[in-house]
Amino acid sequence: MTSRERFKAALNHQEPDRVPLDLGTCETVMAREVYEGLAELLGIEPTAAEGVEHPGTFVCPDEKMLEALGIDTRHVDVVSKPDTVDADSPWPKKEVHPDGAIDWTQASGAIYRLPAGESDTQLYRPAITGELTAEEVDRAFPPDPTPRDWADPEATRTAISAVHEQGKAVLINHVFIPMMATWGAVGMERSLVEMVLQPELYCRIMDNSIAGTFATAESFFAAAGSEADCVYAIADDVATHTGMLMSPDDYRRYVKPRHAEIVRFVKARTNSKFMLHCCGAMKPILPDLIEIGVDVLNPTQTSAAGMDPFELKREFGNDIIFWGGIDVIELLPFGTPADVEREVKRHIDALAPGGGYIFSPSHMIQRFTPPENVLTMYQTALEYGRT
């Protein structure tokens, strides 16, 4: 099987010749020092580009590394038309400070900062710092944004076709973040308080955020069509490592209808499989995601509470594809190669039978992770994952 055939079989709940492997698409970048160490182990020259959101700290593995590890997936960016990124565009504006810290100011006014020497961004200032009112929500997140015709169909489809001609599977992303937009609006803790105290304004933030993404999504899907094999379309971390951020009932009351709206919008414009990204212990809402039409769950954080891979497969494996699973918090940074080999085999035993599993780490591969563990992870999956 080609990589694409293998990937599509797994997405259709058919067992391929081996488990498809992913790296470098949905959040699976790696810390620069890990990448450089892994390149040395593989005997290749490190030439990876910096990650857009994490310059100098995380990188997207280059083609040489992906080939050396047997990776089946490739991320393809939808190509922008010339001169479509301007001062009034919705894309974040970047500012580098003298001390090396980097700010991204979103169209809402929220500022996310990457402190000098750190590896991840954090909310530095929310969009709304005073009283939460309908007027403030509409200022930060306009309810009727002007659609933007920014994506180049010919260039995009040429880029996707080039990857398909190499036999690889393609993932594209245009990501809606309705619930997490409330964090950028007022901060994470306050957003959960406002959900209870002012649910109509909490929902207004989500609805306006969705409208803003719709304004750019029409052009995106017109350009990409159904050419890609999977589209990463929702990223909403409604859970933590130990449980849900909100009750399942509150998810169903406030967030689920918005997720369902996004699924309907995307599936009306593409036949590509629909991926939702949600970290943490989110098993209580898995039936809801299946009900609204989510095809793929990423990153399947099996180290979180209640996310045992055997139970997930037994209860939901006929209805959703699991993508991810290999722990980046404890296992990869602090385990031994033998630990990694054991966990890789356990996840393949749990999730791969009958198809429906894409193998990858459960998120970004962190600093201080031994490159030997990353190599062991993929070598074991490549060998043990064969049917």
Coordinates of C-alpha atoms in Angstrom, one line a residue:
M1 CA 0.0 0.0 0.0
T2 CA 1.1 3.6 -0.5
S3 CA 1.0 5.9 2.4
R4 CA -2.2 7.5 1.2
E5 CA -3.9 4.2 0.6
R6 CA -2.8 3.1 4.1
F7 CA -4.1 6.3 5.6
K8 CA -7.4 6.2 3.8
A9 CA -8.0 2.6 4.8
A10 CA -7.5 3.5 8.4
L11 CA -9.9 6.5 8.1
N12 CA -12.5 4.1 6.6
H13 CA -12.2 1.7 9.5
Q14 CA -10.4 -0.9 7.4
E15 CA -7.2 -2.5 8.6
P16 CA -4.2 -1.4 6.4
D17 CA -0.9 -3.3 5.8
R18 CA 0.5 -1.4 8.8
V19 CA -0.6 1.4 11.1
P20 CA -0.2 4.8 9.4
L21 CA 2.3 7.1 11.1
D22 CA 2.0 10.8 11.6
L23 CA 4.5 13.5 12.5
G24 CA 4.5 17.2 11.7
T25 CA 0.8 17.8 11.0
C26 CA -1.7 18.4 13.8
E27 CA 0.4 19.8 16.7
T28 CA 3.1 17.2 16.3
V29 CA 6.1 19.5 15.9
M30 CA 9.1 19.0 18.1
A31 CA 11.5 21.0 20.1
R32 CA 14.5 22.2 18.1
E33 CA 17.1 20.4 20.2
V34 CA 15.2 17.1 19.9
Y35 CA 14.9 17.6 16.2
E36 CA 18.6 18.2 15.8
G37 CA 19.5 15.2 18.0
L38 CA 17.2 13.0 16.0
A39 CA 18.7 14.2 12.8
E40 CA 22.1 13.3 14.0
L41 CA 20.9 9.8 15.0
L42 CA 19.4 9.4 11.5
G43 CA 22.5 10.7 9.8
I44 CA 20.7 13.6 8.0
E45 CA 21.5 17.3 7.8
P46 CA 19.0 19.3 10.0
T47 CA 17.2 21.7 7.7
A48 CA 13.7 22.1 9.2
A49 CA 12.0 25.4 9.2
E50 CA 10.9 27.1 12.4
G51 CA 7.4 26.5 13.5
V52 CA 5.2 29.5 12.7
E53 CA 3.8 29.8 16.3
H54 CA 7.0 28.8 18.1
P55 CA 10.0 30.3 16.3
G56 CA 13.4 29.2 17.7
T57 CA 11.9 26.6 20.0
F58 CA 9.7 24.1 18.0
V59 CA 10.2 23.1 14.4
C60 CA 8.3 21.2 11.7
P61 CA 10.3 18.1 10.7
D62 CA 11.6 18.4 7.2
E63 CA 11.0 15.9 4.3
K64 CA 14.3 14.0 4.9
M65 CA 13.3 13.2 8.5
L66 CA 9.7 12.3 7.5
E67 CA 11.0 9.9 4.9
A68 CA 13.6 8.4 7.2
L69 CA 11.0 7.6 9.8
G70 CA 8.4 6.2 7.4
I71 CA 5.8 9.0 8.0
D72 CA 2.7 8.6 5.9
T73 CA 1.1 12.1 6.4
R74 CA 2.1 15.5 5.1
H75 CA 0.7 18.9 6.1
V76 CA -0.1 21.2 3.1
D77 CA -0.8 24.9 3.6
V78 CA -3.6 26.4 1.5
V79 CA -1.8 29.0 -0.6
S80 CA -2.7 32.7 -0.2
K81 CA -3.3 34.9 -3.2
P82 CA -0.7 37.6 -3.6
D83 CA -1.3 40.7 -1.5
T84 CA -4.1 39.3 0.6
V85 CA -2.3 39.7 3.9
D86 CA -2.6 43.4 4.8
A87 CA -3.0 45.7 7.8
D88 CA -6.7 44.9 8.0
S89 CA -6.3 41.2 7.7
P90 CA -7.5 38.9 10.5
W91 CA -4.1 37.2 10.9
P92 CA -2.2 37.9 14.1
K93 CA 0.4 40.7 14.0
K94 CA 3.9 39.7 15.3
E95 CA 6.2 42.0 17.4
V96 CA 9.6 41.0 18.6
H97 CA 10.8 42.7 21.8
P98 CA 14.4 43.6 22.5
D99 CA 14.7 40.9 25.1
G100 CA 13.6 38.3 22.6
A101 CA 10.0 37.9 23.7
I102 CA 7.5 37.7 20.9
D103 CA 4.0 39.0 20.9
W104 CA 1.1 38.1 18.6
T105 CA -1.7 40.6 18.7
Q106 CA -5.0 39.1 17.4
A107 CA -7.6 41.0 15.5
S108 CA -9.7 41.0 18.7
G109 CA -6.9 42.8 20.6
A110 CA -5.8 39.8 22.6
I111 CA -2.1 39.5 23.0
Y112 CA -0.3 36.1 23.2
R113 CA 3.3 36.2 24.3
L114 CA 6.2 33.8 23.9
P115 CA 8.6 34.8 26.6
A116 CA 12.3 34.8 25.8
G117 CA 13.8 31.3 26.4
E118 CA 10.4 29.7 26.8
S119 CA 8.8 27.1 24.5
D120 CA 5.1 28.0 24.4
T121 CA 2.9 31.0 24.2
Q122 CA 0.6 32.3 27.0
L123 CA -2.2 34.8 27.1
Y124 CA -0.6 38.1 28.0
R125 CA -3.6 40.4 27.8
P126 CA -7.2 39.4 26.9
A127 CA -9.2 41.3 24.4
I128 CA -11.7 42.6 27.0
T129 CA -10.2 43.7 30.4
G130 CA -13.2 45.7 31.7
E131 CA -16.9 45.0 32.0
L132 CA -18.2 42.3 29.7
T133 CA -21.0 43.8 27.5
A134 CA -22.5 43.0 24.2
E135 CA -20.8 46.2 22.8
E136 CA -17.4 45.0 24.0
V137 CA -17.9 41.5 22.5
D138 CA -18.9 43.0 19.2
R139 CA -15.9 45.4 19.2
A140 CA -13.5 42.5 19.8
F141 CA -15.3 40.0 17.7
P142 CA -17.4 41.7 15.0
P143 CA -20.6 39.8 14.4
D144 CA -20.8 40.4 10.6
P145 CA -17.2 40.4 9.3
T146 CA -16.5 40.9 5.6
P147 CA -15.8 37.6 3.8
R148 CA -12.2 37.5 2.5
D149 CA -11.3 35.9 -0.8
W150 CA -7.7 35.1 0.0
A151 CA -7.0 31.5 -1.0
D152 CA -5.6 30.5 -4.4
P153 CA -7.4 27.4 -5.7
E154 CA -5.0 26.6 -8.5
A155 CA -1.8 26.9 -6.4
T156 CA -3.4 25.0 -3.5
R157 CA -4.6 22.1 -5.6
T158 CA -1.3 21.9 -7.3
A159 CA 0.4 21.7 -3.9
I160 CA -1.9 18.9 -2.7
S161 CA -1.6 17.0 -6.0
A162 CA 2.2 17.1 -5.7
V163 CA 2.0 15.4 -2.3
H164 CA -0.5 12.8 -3.6
E165 CA 1.7 12.0 -6.5
Q166 CA 4.4 11.0 -4.0
G167 CA 1.8 8.6 -2.5
K168 CA 1.5 10.6 0.7
A169 CA -1.7 11.5 2.6
V170 CA -2.6 15.2 3.0
L171 CA -3.9 17.1 6.0
I172 CA -4.9 20.7 5.8
N173 CA -6.2 23.0 8.5
H174 CA -8.5 25.9 9.0
V175 CA -9.3 25.9 12.6
F176 CA -12.3 27.1 14.5
I177 CA -11.8 27.7 18.3
P178 CA -15.2 28.8 19.6
M179 CA -14.8 27.8 23.2
M180 CA -11.2 28.8 23.4
A181 CA -12.0 32.1 21.9
T182 CA -13.7 33.0 25.2
W183 CA -10.3 32.6 26.8
G184 CA -8.8 35.1 24.5
A185 CA -11.7 37.4 25.1
V186 CA -11.6 37.6 28.9
G187 CA -9.1 35.0 30.1
M188 CA -9.6 31.3 30.8
E189 CA -10.8 31.4 34.5
R190 CA -13.1 34.4 33.9
S191 CA -14.6 32.8 30.8
L192 CA -15.8 29.9 32.9
V193 CA -17.3 32.3 35.4
E194 CA -19.0 34.3 32.7
M195 CA -20.4 31.1 31.2
V196 CA -22.4 30.7 34.5
L197 CA -23.1 34.4 35.2
Q198 CA -23.7 35.7 31.7
P199 CA -24.3 32.8 29.4
E200 CA -25.8 34.9 26.6
L201 CA -22.5 36.9 26.4
Y202 CA -20.4 33.8 26.7
C203 CA -22.3 32.4 23.7
R204 CA -22.1 35.7 21.9
I205 CA -18.3 35.5 22.0
M206 CA -18.4 32.0 20.5
D207 CA -20.9 32.9 17.8
N208 CA -19.0 36.0 16.8
S209 CA -15.7 34.0 16.7
I210 CA -17.3 31.4 14.5
A211 CA -18.6 34.2 12.2
G212 CA -15.1 35.5 11.9
T213 CA -13.7 32.1 10.9
F214 CA -16.6 31.6 8.5
A215 CA -15.4 34.8 6.8
T216 CA -12.1 33.2 5.8
A217 CA -13.3 29.6 5.6
E218 CA -15.4 30.0 2.5
S219 CA -12.3 30.9 0.4
F220 CA -10.3 28.2 2.1
F221 CA -12.7 25.4 1.2
A222 CA -13.4 26.8 -2.3
A223 CA -9.6 26.5 -2.9
A224 CA -9.0 23.1 -1.2
G225 CA -12.3 21.5 -2.1
S226 CA -12.2 17.8 -1.3
E227 CA -8.6 17.3 -2.5
A228 CA -7.2 16.8 1.0
D229 CA -7.6 13.5 2.9
C230 CA -8.4 15.1 6.2
V231 CA -9.1 18.6 7.5
Y232 CA -8.2 19.8 11.0
A233 CA -11.2 22.1 11.7
I234 CA -11.9 22.4 15.4
A235 CA -9.5 22.9 18.3
D236 CA -11.3 23.3 21.6
D237 CA -9.7 21.9 24.7
V238 CA -12.8 21.4 26.8
A239 CA -10.9 19.1 29.3
T240 CA -7.8 19.0 31.5
H241 CA -5.6 16.1 32.3
T242 CA -7.9 15.1 35.2
G243 CA -11.4 15.9 33.9
M244 CA -13.7 18.2 32.0
L245 CA -13.3 22.0 32.2
M246 CA -17.1 22.2 32.3
S247 CA -19.8 19.7 33.0
P248 CA -20.9 17.5 30.1
D249 CA -24.3 19.2 30.5
D250 CA -22.8 22.6 30.1
Y251 CA -20.8 21.4 27.1
R252 CA -24.1 20.2 25.5
R253 CA -25.9 23.4 26.4
Y254 CA -23.3 25.9 25.2
V255 CA -20.6 24.4 23.1
K256 CA -22.0 21.4 21.4
P257 CA -24.5 23.4 19.2
R258 CA -21.6 25.5 18.0
H259 CA -19.4 22.5 17.2
A260 CA -22.3 21.0 15.3
E261 CA -22.8 24.2 13.3
I262 CA -19.1 24.0 12.3
V263 CA -19.3 20.4 11.3
R264 CA -22.3 21.1 9.1
F265 CA -20.5 24.0 7.5
V266 CA -17.4 22.1 6.7
K267 CA -19.1 18.9 5.5
A268 CA -21.2 21.0 3.1
R269 CA -18.0 22.1 1.4
T270 CA -15.7 19.1 1.4
N271 CA -15.7 15.3 1.6
S272 CA -12.4 15.3 3.5
K273 CA -12.6 13.6 6.9
F274 CA -13.3 16.0 9.8
M275 CA -10.8 16.2 12.6
L276 CA -11.5 17.8 16.1
H277 CA -8.6 18.4 18.4
C278 CA -9.3 18.2 22.1
C279 CA -6.7 17.4 24.8
G280 CA -7.4 15.9 28.1
A281 CA -10.0 13.7 29.8
M282 CA -12.8 14.3 27.4
K283 CA -14.3 10.8 27.2
P284 CA -17.7 12.0 28.7
I285 CA -18.5 14.0 25.5
L286 CA -17.2 11.5 22.9
P287 CA -20.7 10.3 22.2
D288 CA -21.7 13.9 21.5
L289 CA -18.8 14.4 19.0
I290 CA -19.8 11.2 17.2
E291 CA -23.4 12.3 17.1
I292 CA -22.6 15.7 15.4
G293 CA -20.4 14.0 12.8
V294 CA -16.8 14.3 13.9
D295 CA -14.8 11.7 12.1
V296 CA -11.4 11.9 13.8
L297 CA -10.4 12.6 17.4
N298 CA -6.9 14.1 18.0
P299 CA -4.7 13.8 20.1
T300 CA -6.4 10.9 22.0
Q301 CA -4.5 11.7 25.2
T302 CA -4.6 8.3 26.8
S303 CA -2.5 9.4 29.7
A304 CA -5.4 11.6 30.9
A305 CA -8.0 10.3 33.4
G306 CA -10.5 7.8 32.0
M307 CA -8.9 7.7 28.6
D308 CA -7.7 4.0 28.6
P309 CA -7.0 3.1 25.0
F310 CA -8.6 -0.4 25.2
E311 CA -11.8 1.1 26.6
L312 CA -11.9 3.9 24.0
K313 CA -11.6 1.4 21.2
R314 CA -14.1 -1.0 22.6
E315 CA -16.7 1.7 23.3
F316 CA -16.2 4.0 20.3
G317 CA -13.9 2.4 17.8
N318 CA -16.6 1.6 15.3
D319 CA -17.7 5.3 15.2
I320 CA -14.6 7.5 15.3
I321 CA -10.9 7.4 14.3
F322 CA -8.3 7.8 17.0
W323 CA -5.2 9.8 16.1
G324 CA -2.3 10.2 18.5
G325 CA -2.0 8.5 21.9
I326 CA 1.8 8.4 22.7
D327 CA 2.4 10.5 25.8
V328 CA 4.6 13.5 25.5
I329 CA 4.3 14.6 29.2
E330 CA 5.9 11.7 31.1
L331 CA 6.7 8.8 28.7
L332 CA 8.8 10.4 26.0
P333 CA 10.7 12.9 28.1
F334 CA 11.4 10.7 31.1
G335 CA 10.8 7.0 30.1
T336 CA 13.5 4.6 28.9
P337 CA 13.5 3.3 25.3
A338 CA 12.1 0.0 26.8
D339 CA 9.2 2.0 28.3
V340 CA 8.6 3.7 25.0
E341 CA 8.6 0.4 23.1
R342 CA 6.2 -1.2 25.5
E343 CA 3.7 1.7 25.3
V344 CA 3.9 1.9 21.6
K345 CA 3.0 -1.8 21.4
R346 CA 0.2 -1.4 23.9
H347 CA -1.4 1.4 21.9
I348 CA -1.2 -0.5 18.7
D349 CA -2.7 -3.5 20.3
A350 CA -5.5 -1.4 21.7
L351 CA -6.3 1.0 18.9
A352 CA -5.2 -0.5 15.6
P353 CA -7.3 -3.7 15.1
G354 CA -9.9 -3.2 12.4
G355 CA -8.4 0.1 11.3
G356 CA -9.4 3.5 12.7
Y357 CA -6.0 4.4 14.2
I358 CA -3.4 7.0 13.1
F359 CA -0.2 6.7 15.2
S360 CA 1.5 9.8 16.5
P361 CA 2.6 11.5 19.7
S362 CA -0.2 13.1 21.8
H363 CA 1.1 16.7 21.2
M364 CA 4.3 18.6 20.6
I365 CA 7.5 16.7 21.5
Q366 CA 8.9 18.7 24.3
R367 CA 12.4 19.9 25.2
F368 CA 14.5 17.5 27.2
T369 CA 13.0 14.5 25.4
P370 CA 15.8 12.1 24.5
P371 CA 16.0 11.8 20.7
E372 CA 16.6 8.1 21.2
N373 CA 13.0 7.8 22.6
V374 CA 11.5 9.5 19.5
L375 CA 13.5 7.2 17.2
T376 CA 12.4 4.1 19.3
M377 CA 8.8 5.3 19.1
Y378 CA 8.7 5.4 15.3
Q379 CA 10.9 2.4 14.7
T380 CA 8.7 0.3 17.0
A381 CA 5.5 1.5 15.4
L382 CA 6.9 0.8 11.9
E383 CA 7.9 -2.7 12.7
Y384 CA 5.2 -3.8 15.2
G385 CA 2.3 -2.0 13.4
R386 CA 2.5 -4.4 10.4
T387 CA -0.5 -6.7 10.0

